[in-house]
Amino acid sequence: MNAVLLSHLADGEEKVRSNLIEFSQNLAEDLQQFRDAGLNIIETAQGYCLVPQLPLLNSLQISTALSPYQVHYQPVMSSTNEWILQNIPNLNKGDLCLAEYQTAGRGRRGRQWLSPFAGQMIFSFYWTFDPRKSIEGLSLVIGLAIAEVLNVQVKWPNDILFDGRKLGGILVEIANHKNGLLNLVIGVGINVSLPTQTEISQPYAQLSEMDPDIDRQTLFPTLIQHLYARLERFEKEGINAEFQKAWQNHNAFFNSEVNVITEQRLISGIEQGIDKRGYLRVQCGAELKMFNGGEVSLRRKTE
């Protein structure tokens, strides 16, 4: 994908055809590739225009609301996680990167994360922990914080659901940065308003179903501030009883029959929430089994 051309179109303003040629060796082919990816490129009398799914973010307003954290806004980039990884030496804990579109977004286990232009909340941020403390259950903390703000549900370990369909995902990566701390890059993608013909292979949800007038501009600071508050509490208290109860209140599969899929086999049982490490608890007959997020997938038994 021609990211340079896409970046030039990213302000949503009409661009004269003759001016676009300098960004593309084959303009028609590049524009068709954008359309095939689900971007709304319209032809005008003078040239072309990229129509955003929602109004573009005002990064200055978000930066002001989230001060003193540094907010880097770039409408088009390969990956917000990748940007944080590359810029960690210049970042402080809590600094963020926001985008309208990712050309190489990634989800859990390396899956592609599709992102329509200006139709999602796409962000990554830099966070650090004392390396002597356990971060087991970290992705659950992020998922719960998002679910609490959006009033939706979570599926262990870190899927965000609305009406049983995936609303968003989380990607946590450890960064190799020698500063005596555990350095993390945390990426989040949340569907807000997707084009009608979005090619996603699983049932998906979007915030516009709950509120057709949803405003990303005001939601971003609220969500991030609550997320940071949850992370700071986790750093001090871990997965305590309060957290386990809050998780249970948003747990989409609690007390449901589930299948736990490991590399070796499929295990069925009744989902019983999480323990103090963030491990999944599943009642399998007379035995209560525990699973951690790195080794298994969870499905409702009817799926």
CSV table of C-alpha atoms in Angstrom, one decimal:
chain,number,residue,atom,x,y,z
A,1,MET,CA,0.0,0.0,0.0
A,2,ASN,CA,1.2,3.5,-0.9
A,3,ALA,CA,1.4,5.0,2.6
A,4,VAL,CA,2.9,8.3,1.3
A,5,LEU,CA,-0.1,8.9,-1.0
A,6,LEU,CA,-2.5,7.8,1.7
A,7,SER,CA,-0.9,10.2,4.2
A,8,HIS,CA,-1.3,13.1,1.6
A,9,LEU,CA,-5.1,12.2,1.4
A,10,ALA,CA,-5.5,11.8,5.1
A,11,ASP,CA,-6.8,15.3,5.9
A,12,GLY,CA,-10.0,14.5,4.0
A,13,GLU,CA,-9.6,17.6,1.7
A,14,GLU,CA,-10.0,17.4,-2.1
A,15,LYS,CA,-6.7,16.8,-3.8
A,16,VAL,CA,-6.1,17.9,-7.4
A,17,ARG,CA,-5.3,14.9,-9.6
A,18,SER,CA,-2.1,16.5,-11.1
A,19,ASN,CA,-0.7,17.0,-7.6
A,20,LEU,CA,-1.3,13.4,-6.6
A,21,ILE,CA,0.8,12.0,-9.4
A,22,GLU,CA,4.0,13.1,-7.6
A,23,PHE,CA,3.1,10.6,-4.8
A,24,SER,CA,2.3,7.7,-7.1
A,25,GLN,CA,3.8,6.0,-10.1
A,26,ASN,CA,0.4,4.4,-10.8
A,27,LEU,CA,-2.4,6.6,-9.3
A,28,ALA,CA,-5.3,4.6,-10.5
A,29,GLU,CA,-3.9,1.3,-9.2
A,30,ASP,CA,-3.0,2.8,-5.8
A,31,LEU,CA,-6.5,4.4,-5.4
A,32,GLN,CA,-8.1,1.1,-6.3
A,33,GLN,CA,-6.0,-0.7,-3.7
A,34,PHE,CA,-7.3,1.9,-1.1
A,35,ARG,CA,-10.8,1.1,-2.1
A,36,ASP,CA,-10.2,-2.6,-2.0
A,37,ALA,CA,-9.0,-2.1,1.6
A,38,GLY,CA,-12.4,-0.5,2.5
A,39,LEU,CA,-11.4,3.2,2.2
A,40,ASN,CA,-13.9,5.6,0.9
A,41,ILE,CA,-12.1,7.4,-2.0
A,42,ILE,CA,-14.4,9.5,-4.1
A,43,GLU,CA,-13.7,11.2,-7.4
A,44,THR,CA,-14.4,14.9,-7.7
A,45,ALA,CA,-14.4,17.3,-10.6
A,46,GLN,CA,-10.7,18.2,-9.9
A,47,GLY,CA,-9.3,15.0,-8.4
A,48,TYR,CA,-10.0,12.8,-5.4
A,49,CYS,CA,-11.0,12.9,-1.8
A,50,LEU,CA,-10.6,10.4,1.0
A,51,VAL,CA,-13.8,10.6,3.1
A,52,PRO,CA,-13.2,9.7,6.8
A,53,GLN,CA,-15.7,7.4,8.5
A,54,LEU,CA,-16.0,9.8,11.4
A,55,PRO,CA,-14.6,13.4,12.0
A,56,LEU,CA,-10.8,13.4,12.4
A,57,LEU,CA,-9.4,13.6,15.8
A,58,ASN,CA,-8.3,17.0,17.2
A,59,SER,CA,-4.9,15.9,18.7
A,60,LEU,CA,-4.4,19.3,20.4
A,61,GLN,CA,-7.6,19.0,22.4
A,62,ILE,CA,-6.7,15.4,23.4
A,63,SER,CA,-3.1,16.5,24.3
A,64,THR,CA,-4.5,19.2,26.5
A,65,ALA,CA,-6.9,16.9,28.3
A,66,LEU,CA,-4.2,14.3,28.9
A,67,SER,CA,-1.4,16.7,30.0
A,68,PRO,CA,1.4,16.1,31.1
A,69,TYR,CA,1.5,13.0,28.9
A,70,GLN,CA,2.9,13.5,25.4
A,71,VAL,CA,0.4,12.6,22.6
A,72,HIS,CA,1.8,11.8,19.1
A,73,TYR,CA,-0.9,11.9,16.5
A,74,GLN,CA,-0.3,10.7,13.0
A,75,PRO,CA,-3.3,9.9,10.8
A,76,VAL,CA,-1.6,7.1,8.8
A,77,MET,CA,1.1,4.9,10.1
A,78,SER,CA,2.2,1.3,9.9
A,79,SER,CA,1.4,0.5,13.5
A,80,THR,CA,1.0,2.6,16.7
A,81,ASN,CA,2.7,-0.2,18.7
A,82,GLU,CA,5.7,-0.1,16.3
A,83,TRP,CA,5.9,3.7,16.7
A,84,ILE,CA,6.1,3.5,20.5
A,85,LEU,CA,8.7,0.7,20.2
A,86,GLN,CA,10.9,2.8,18.0
A,87,ASN,CA,10.6,5.9,20.1
A,88,ILE,CA,10.9,4.6,23.7
A,89,PRO,CA,14.2,6.4,24.4
A,90,ASN,CA,12.4,9.7,24.0
A,91,LEU,CA,9.2,8.8,25.8
A,92,ASN,CA,8.0,8.9,29.4
A,93,LYS,CA,5.6,6.5,31.1
A,94,GLY,CA,2.1,7.1,29.8
A,95,ASP,CA,3.0,8.8,26.5
A,96,LEU,CA,0.7,7.8,23.7
A,97,CYS,CA,0.5,7.4,19.9
A,98,LEU,CA,-2.9,7.8,18.1
A,99,ALA,CA,-3.8,7.0,14.5
A,100,GLU,CA,-6.7,7.0,12.2
A,101,TYR,CA,-5.4,4.2,10.1
A,102,GLN,CA,-2.8,1.4,10.4
A,103,THR,CA,-1.3,-0.2,7.3
A,104,ALA,CA,0.2,-3.0,9.3
A,105,GLY,CA,-1.9,-3.3,12.5
A,106,ARG,CA,-1.4,-6.4,14.6
A,107,GLY,CA,-3.6,-8.3,17.0
A,108,ARG,CA,-3.0,-11.1,19.4
A,109,ARG,CA,-0.8,-13.9,18.2
A,110,GLY,CA,0.3,-11.9,15.2
A,111,ARG,CA,-3.2,-11.7,13.6
A,112,GLN,CA,-3.9,-8.7,11.3
A,113,TRP,CA,-5.9,-6.0,12.9
A,114,LEU,CA,-8.1,-4.3,10.2
A,115,SER,CA,-8.7,-0.6,10.6
A,116,PRO,CA,-11.0,1.5,8.5
A,117,PHE,CA,-10.0,5.1,8.1
A,118,ALA,CA,-11.1,7.2,11.1
A,119,GLY,CA,-13.6,4.5,12.1
A,120,GLN,CA,-11.9,3.2,15.3
A,121,MET,CA,-10.1,4.2,18.4
A,122,ILE,CA,-6.5,3.1,17.6
A,123,PHE,CA,-3.9,3.9,20.2
A,124,SER,CA,-0.7,2.6,21.9
A,125,PHE,CA,1.1,3.8,25.0
A,126,TYR,CA,4.3,3.3,26.8
A,127,TRP,CA,4.2,1.9,30.4
A,128,THR,CA,6.7,0.7,32.9
A,129,PHE,CA,6.7,-1.6,35.9
A,130,ASP,CA,9.1,-2.5,38.7
A,131,PRO,CA,10.8,-5.7,37.3
A,132,ARG,CA,10.5,-7.3,40.7
A,133,LYS,CA,6.7,-7.3,40.5
A,134,SER,CA,4.6,-9.8,38.7
A,135,ILE,CA,2.5,-8.5,35.8
A,136,GLU,CA,0.5,-11.7,35.5
A,137,GLY,CA,-3.1,-10.6,34.6
A,138,LEU,CA,-2.0,-7.3,33.1
A,139,SER,CA,-4.0,-7.7,29.9
A,140,LEU,CA,-7.1,-8.4,32.0
A,141,VAL,CA,-6.6,-5.1,33.8
A,142,ILE,CA,-6.6,-3.3,30.4
A,143,GLY,CA,-9.6,-5.1,29.2
A,144,LEU,CA,-11.6,-4.5,32.3
A,145,ALA,CA,-10.7,-0.8,32.4
A,146,ILE,CA,-12.1,-0.4,28.8
A,147,ALA,CA,-15.2,-2.4,29.6
A,148,GLU,CA,-16.0,-0.3,32.6
A,149,VAL,CA,-15.8,2.9,30.6
A,150,LEU,CA,-17.8,1.6,27.7
A,151,ASN,CA,-20.2,-0.5,29.8
A,152,VAL,CA,-19.6,-3.6,27.8
A,153,GLN,CA,-18.2,-7.1,28.6
A,154,VAL,CA,-14.9,-8.9,28.5
A,155,LYS,CA,-13.9,-12.4,27.4
A,156,TRP,CA,-10.9,-13.9,29.1
A,157,PRO,CA,-8.1,-13.0,28.6
A,158,ASN,CA,-8.5,-9.6,26.9
A,159,ASP,CA,-11.3,-9.5,24.2
A,160,ILE,CA,-13.8,-6.7,24.6
A,161,LEU,CA,-17.4,-7.8,23.7
A,162,PHE,CA,-20.7,-6.2,23.1
A,163,ASP,CA,-23.8,-8.5,22.6
A,164,GLY,CA,-21.4,-11.4,22.3
A,165,ARG,CA,-19.5,-9.9,19.4
A,166,LYS,CA,-15.9,-8.5,19.4
A,167,LEU,CA,-15.8,-4.8,19.9
A,168,GLY,CA,-12.0,-4.4,20.5
A,169,GLY,CA,-8.7,-6.1,21.2
A,170,ILE,CA,-5.5,-5.5,23.1
A,171,LEU,CA,-1.9,-6.2,22.3
A,172,VAL,CA,0.8,-6.1,25.0
A,173,GLU,CA,4.5,-6.2,23.9
A,174,ILE,CA,7.6,-6.2,26.0
A,175,ALA,CA,10.2,-3.7,24.8
A,176,ASN,CA,14.0,-4.3,25.0
A,177,HIS,CA,15.0,-1.0,26.6
A,178,LYS,CA,17.7,-1.0,29.2
A,179,ASN,CA,16.6,1.4,31.9
A,180,GLY,CA,16.2,-1.0,34.9
A,181,LEU,CA,12.5,-1.2,34.4
A,182,LEU,CA,10.1,-3.6,32.7
A,183,ASN,CA,9.1,-1.7,29.6
A,184,LEU,CA,5.8,-2.4,27.9
A,185,VAL,CA,4.0,-1.2,24.8
A,186,ILE,CA,0.2,-1.5,25.1
A,187,GLY,CA,-1.9,-1.3,22.0
A,188,VAL,CA,-5.7,-1.0,21.8
A,189,GLY,CA,-8.1,-1.1,18.9
A,190,ILE,CA,-11.9,-0.4,19.4
A,191,ASN,CA,-14.5,-0.4,16.7
A,192,VAL,CA,-16.5,2.8,16.7
A,193,SER,CA,-18.2,3.1,13.3
A,194,LEU,CA,-17.2,0.7,10.5
A,195,PRO,CA,-18.1,0.8,6.8
A,196,THR,CA,-21.0,-1.5,5.7
A,197,GLN,CA,-18.7,-3.8,3.7
A,198,THR,CA,-16.0,-4.3,6.3
A,199,GLU,CA,-14.2,-7.6,5.7
A,200,ILE,CA,-13.8,-9.1,9.2
A,201,SER,CA,-14.0,-12.9,9.4
A,202,GLN,CA,-15.8,-13.0,12.8
A,203,PRO,CA,-18.9,-11.3,14.2
A,204,TYR,CA,-18.0,-7.8,15.3
A,205,ALA,CA,-19.6,-5.0,17.2
A,206,GLN,CA,-19.1,-1.2,17.1
A,207,LEU,CA,-19.8,1.6,19.6
A,208,SER,CA,-22.2,3.3,17.2
A,209,GLU,CA,-24.7,0.5,17.9
A,210,MET,CA,-25.0,1.8,21.5
A,211,ASP,CA,-24.8,5.5,20.6
A,212,PRO,CA,-25.1,6.6,17.0
A,213,ASP,CA,-23.7,10.0,18.1
A,214,ILE,CA,-20.6,8.6,19.8
A,215,ASP,CA,-17.8,11.1,20.0
A,216,ARG,CA,-14.2,9.7,19.9
A,217,GLN,CA,-12.9,13.2,20.8
A,218,THR,CA,-14.4,13.2,24.3
A,219,LEU,CA,-14.2,9.5,24.8
A,220,PHE,CA,-10.4,9.2,24.3
A,221,PRO,CA,-9.3,11.2,27.4
A,222,THR,CA,-12.0,9.6,29.6
A,223,LEU,CA,-10.9,6.1,28.6
A,224,ILE,CA,-7.2,6.7,28.9
A,225,GLN,CA,-7.4,8.4,32.3
A,226,HIS,CA,-9.4,5.4,33.7
A,227,LEU,CA,-7.1,2.9,32.1
A,228,TYR,CA,-4.1,4.6,33.7
A,229,ALA,CA,-5.8,4.7,37.1
A,230,ARG,CA,-6.5,0.9,36.8
A,231,LEU,CA,-2.9,0.2,35.9
A,232,GLU,CA,-1.6,2.2,38.8
A,233,ARG,CA,-3.9,0.4,41.2
A,234,PHE,CA,-2.8,-3.0,39.7
A,235,GLU,CA,0.8,-2.0,40.2
A,236,LYS,CA,0.1,-1.5,43.9
A,237,GLU,CA,-2.5,-4.2,44.7
A,238,GLY,CA,-2.3,-6.8,41.9
A,239,ILE,CA,-5.4,-8.9,41.1
A,240,ASN,CA,-7.1,-8.4,44.4
A,241,ALA,CA,-10.6,-9.3,45.6
A,242,GLU,CA,-12.1,-6.0,44.3
A,243,PHE,CA,-10.6,-6.6,40.9
A,244,GLN,CA,-11.9,-10.2,40.7
A,245,LYS,CA,-15.4,-9.0,41.6
A,246,ALA,CA,-15.3,-6.2,39.0
A,247,TRP,CA,-14.0,-8.6,36.4
A,248,GLN,CA,-16.9,-11.0,37.2
A,249,ASN,CA,-19.4,-8.2,36.8
A,250,HIS,CA,-18.2,-7.7,33.2
A,251,ASN,CA,-17.3,-11.3,32.4
A,252,ALA,CA,-19.3,-12.4,29.3
A,253,PHE,CA,-18.8,-16.1,30.0
A,254,PHE,CA,-19.2,-16.4,33.8
A,255,ASN,CA,-21.0,-19.6,34.8
A,256,SER,CA,-21.3,-20.6,31.1
A,257,GLU,CA,-20.3,-23.9,29.5
A,258,VAL,CA,-17.0,-23.3,27.7
A,259,ASN,CA,-14.4,-25.0,25.7
A,260,VAL,CA,-10.7,-24.3,26.5
A,261,ILE,CA,-8.6,-25.1,23.5
A,262,THR,CA,-4.9,-25.9,24.2
A,263,GLU,CA,-2.3,-27.1,21.7
A,264,GLN,CA,-2.8,-30.7,22.8
A,265,ARG,CA,-6.6,-30.9,23.4
A,266,LEU,CA,-10.0,-29.4,24.0
A,267,ILE,CA,-11.3,-29.2,27.6
A,268,SER,CA,-14.9,-28.5,28.5
A,269,GLY,CA,-16.3,-27.1,31.7
A,270,ILE,CA,-18.1,-24.3,33.5
A,271,GLU,CA,-16.2,-20.9,33.5
A,272,GLN,CA,-15.7,-19.6,37.0
A,273,GLY,CA,-13.9,-16.3,36.6
A,274,ILE,CA,-10.3,-15.6,37.5
A,275,ASP,CA,-7.9,-16.2,40.4
A,276,LYS,CA,-5.5,-13.7,42.0
A,277,ARG,CA,-3.0,-14.3,39.2
A,278,GLY,CA,-5.5,-13.6,36.5
A,279,TYR,CA,-5.7,-17.3,35.5
A,280,LEU,CA,-8.9,-18.6,34.1
A,281,ARG,CA,-10.9,-20.9,36.5
A,282,VAL,CA,-12.9,-23.7,34.8
A,283,GLN,CA,-14.9,-26.3,36.8
A,284,CYS,CA,-14.4,-29.6,34.9
A,285,GLY,CA,-16.6,-32.1,36.8
A,286,ALA,CA,-15.2,-32.4,40.3
A,287,GLU,CA,-11.9,-30.7,39.4
A,288,LEU,CA,-11.3,-26.9,39.2
A,289,LYS,CA,-8.6,-26.3,36.6
A,290,MET,CA,-6.6,-23.2,36.0
A,291,PHE,CA,-5.3,-21.8,32.6
A,292,ASN,CA,-3.1,-18.9,31.8
A,293,GLY,CA,-3.5,-16.6,28.8
A,294,GLY,CA,-0.4,-17.6,26.9
A,295,GLU,CA,-1.3,-21.2,26.3
A,296,VAL,CA,-5.1,-21.4,25.5
A,297,SER,CA,-8.1,-20.0,23.7
A,298,LEU,CA,-11.6,-19.8,25.1
A,299,ARG,CA,-14.9,-20.4,23.4
A,300,ARG,CA,-18.4,-20.7,24.5
A,301,LYS,CA,-19.4,-24.4,24.2
A,302,THR,CA,-22.2,-23.6,21.7
A,303,GLU,CA,-19.7,-22.0,19.3
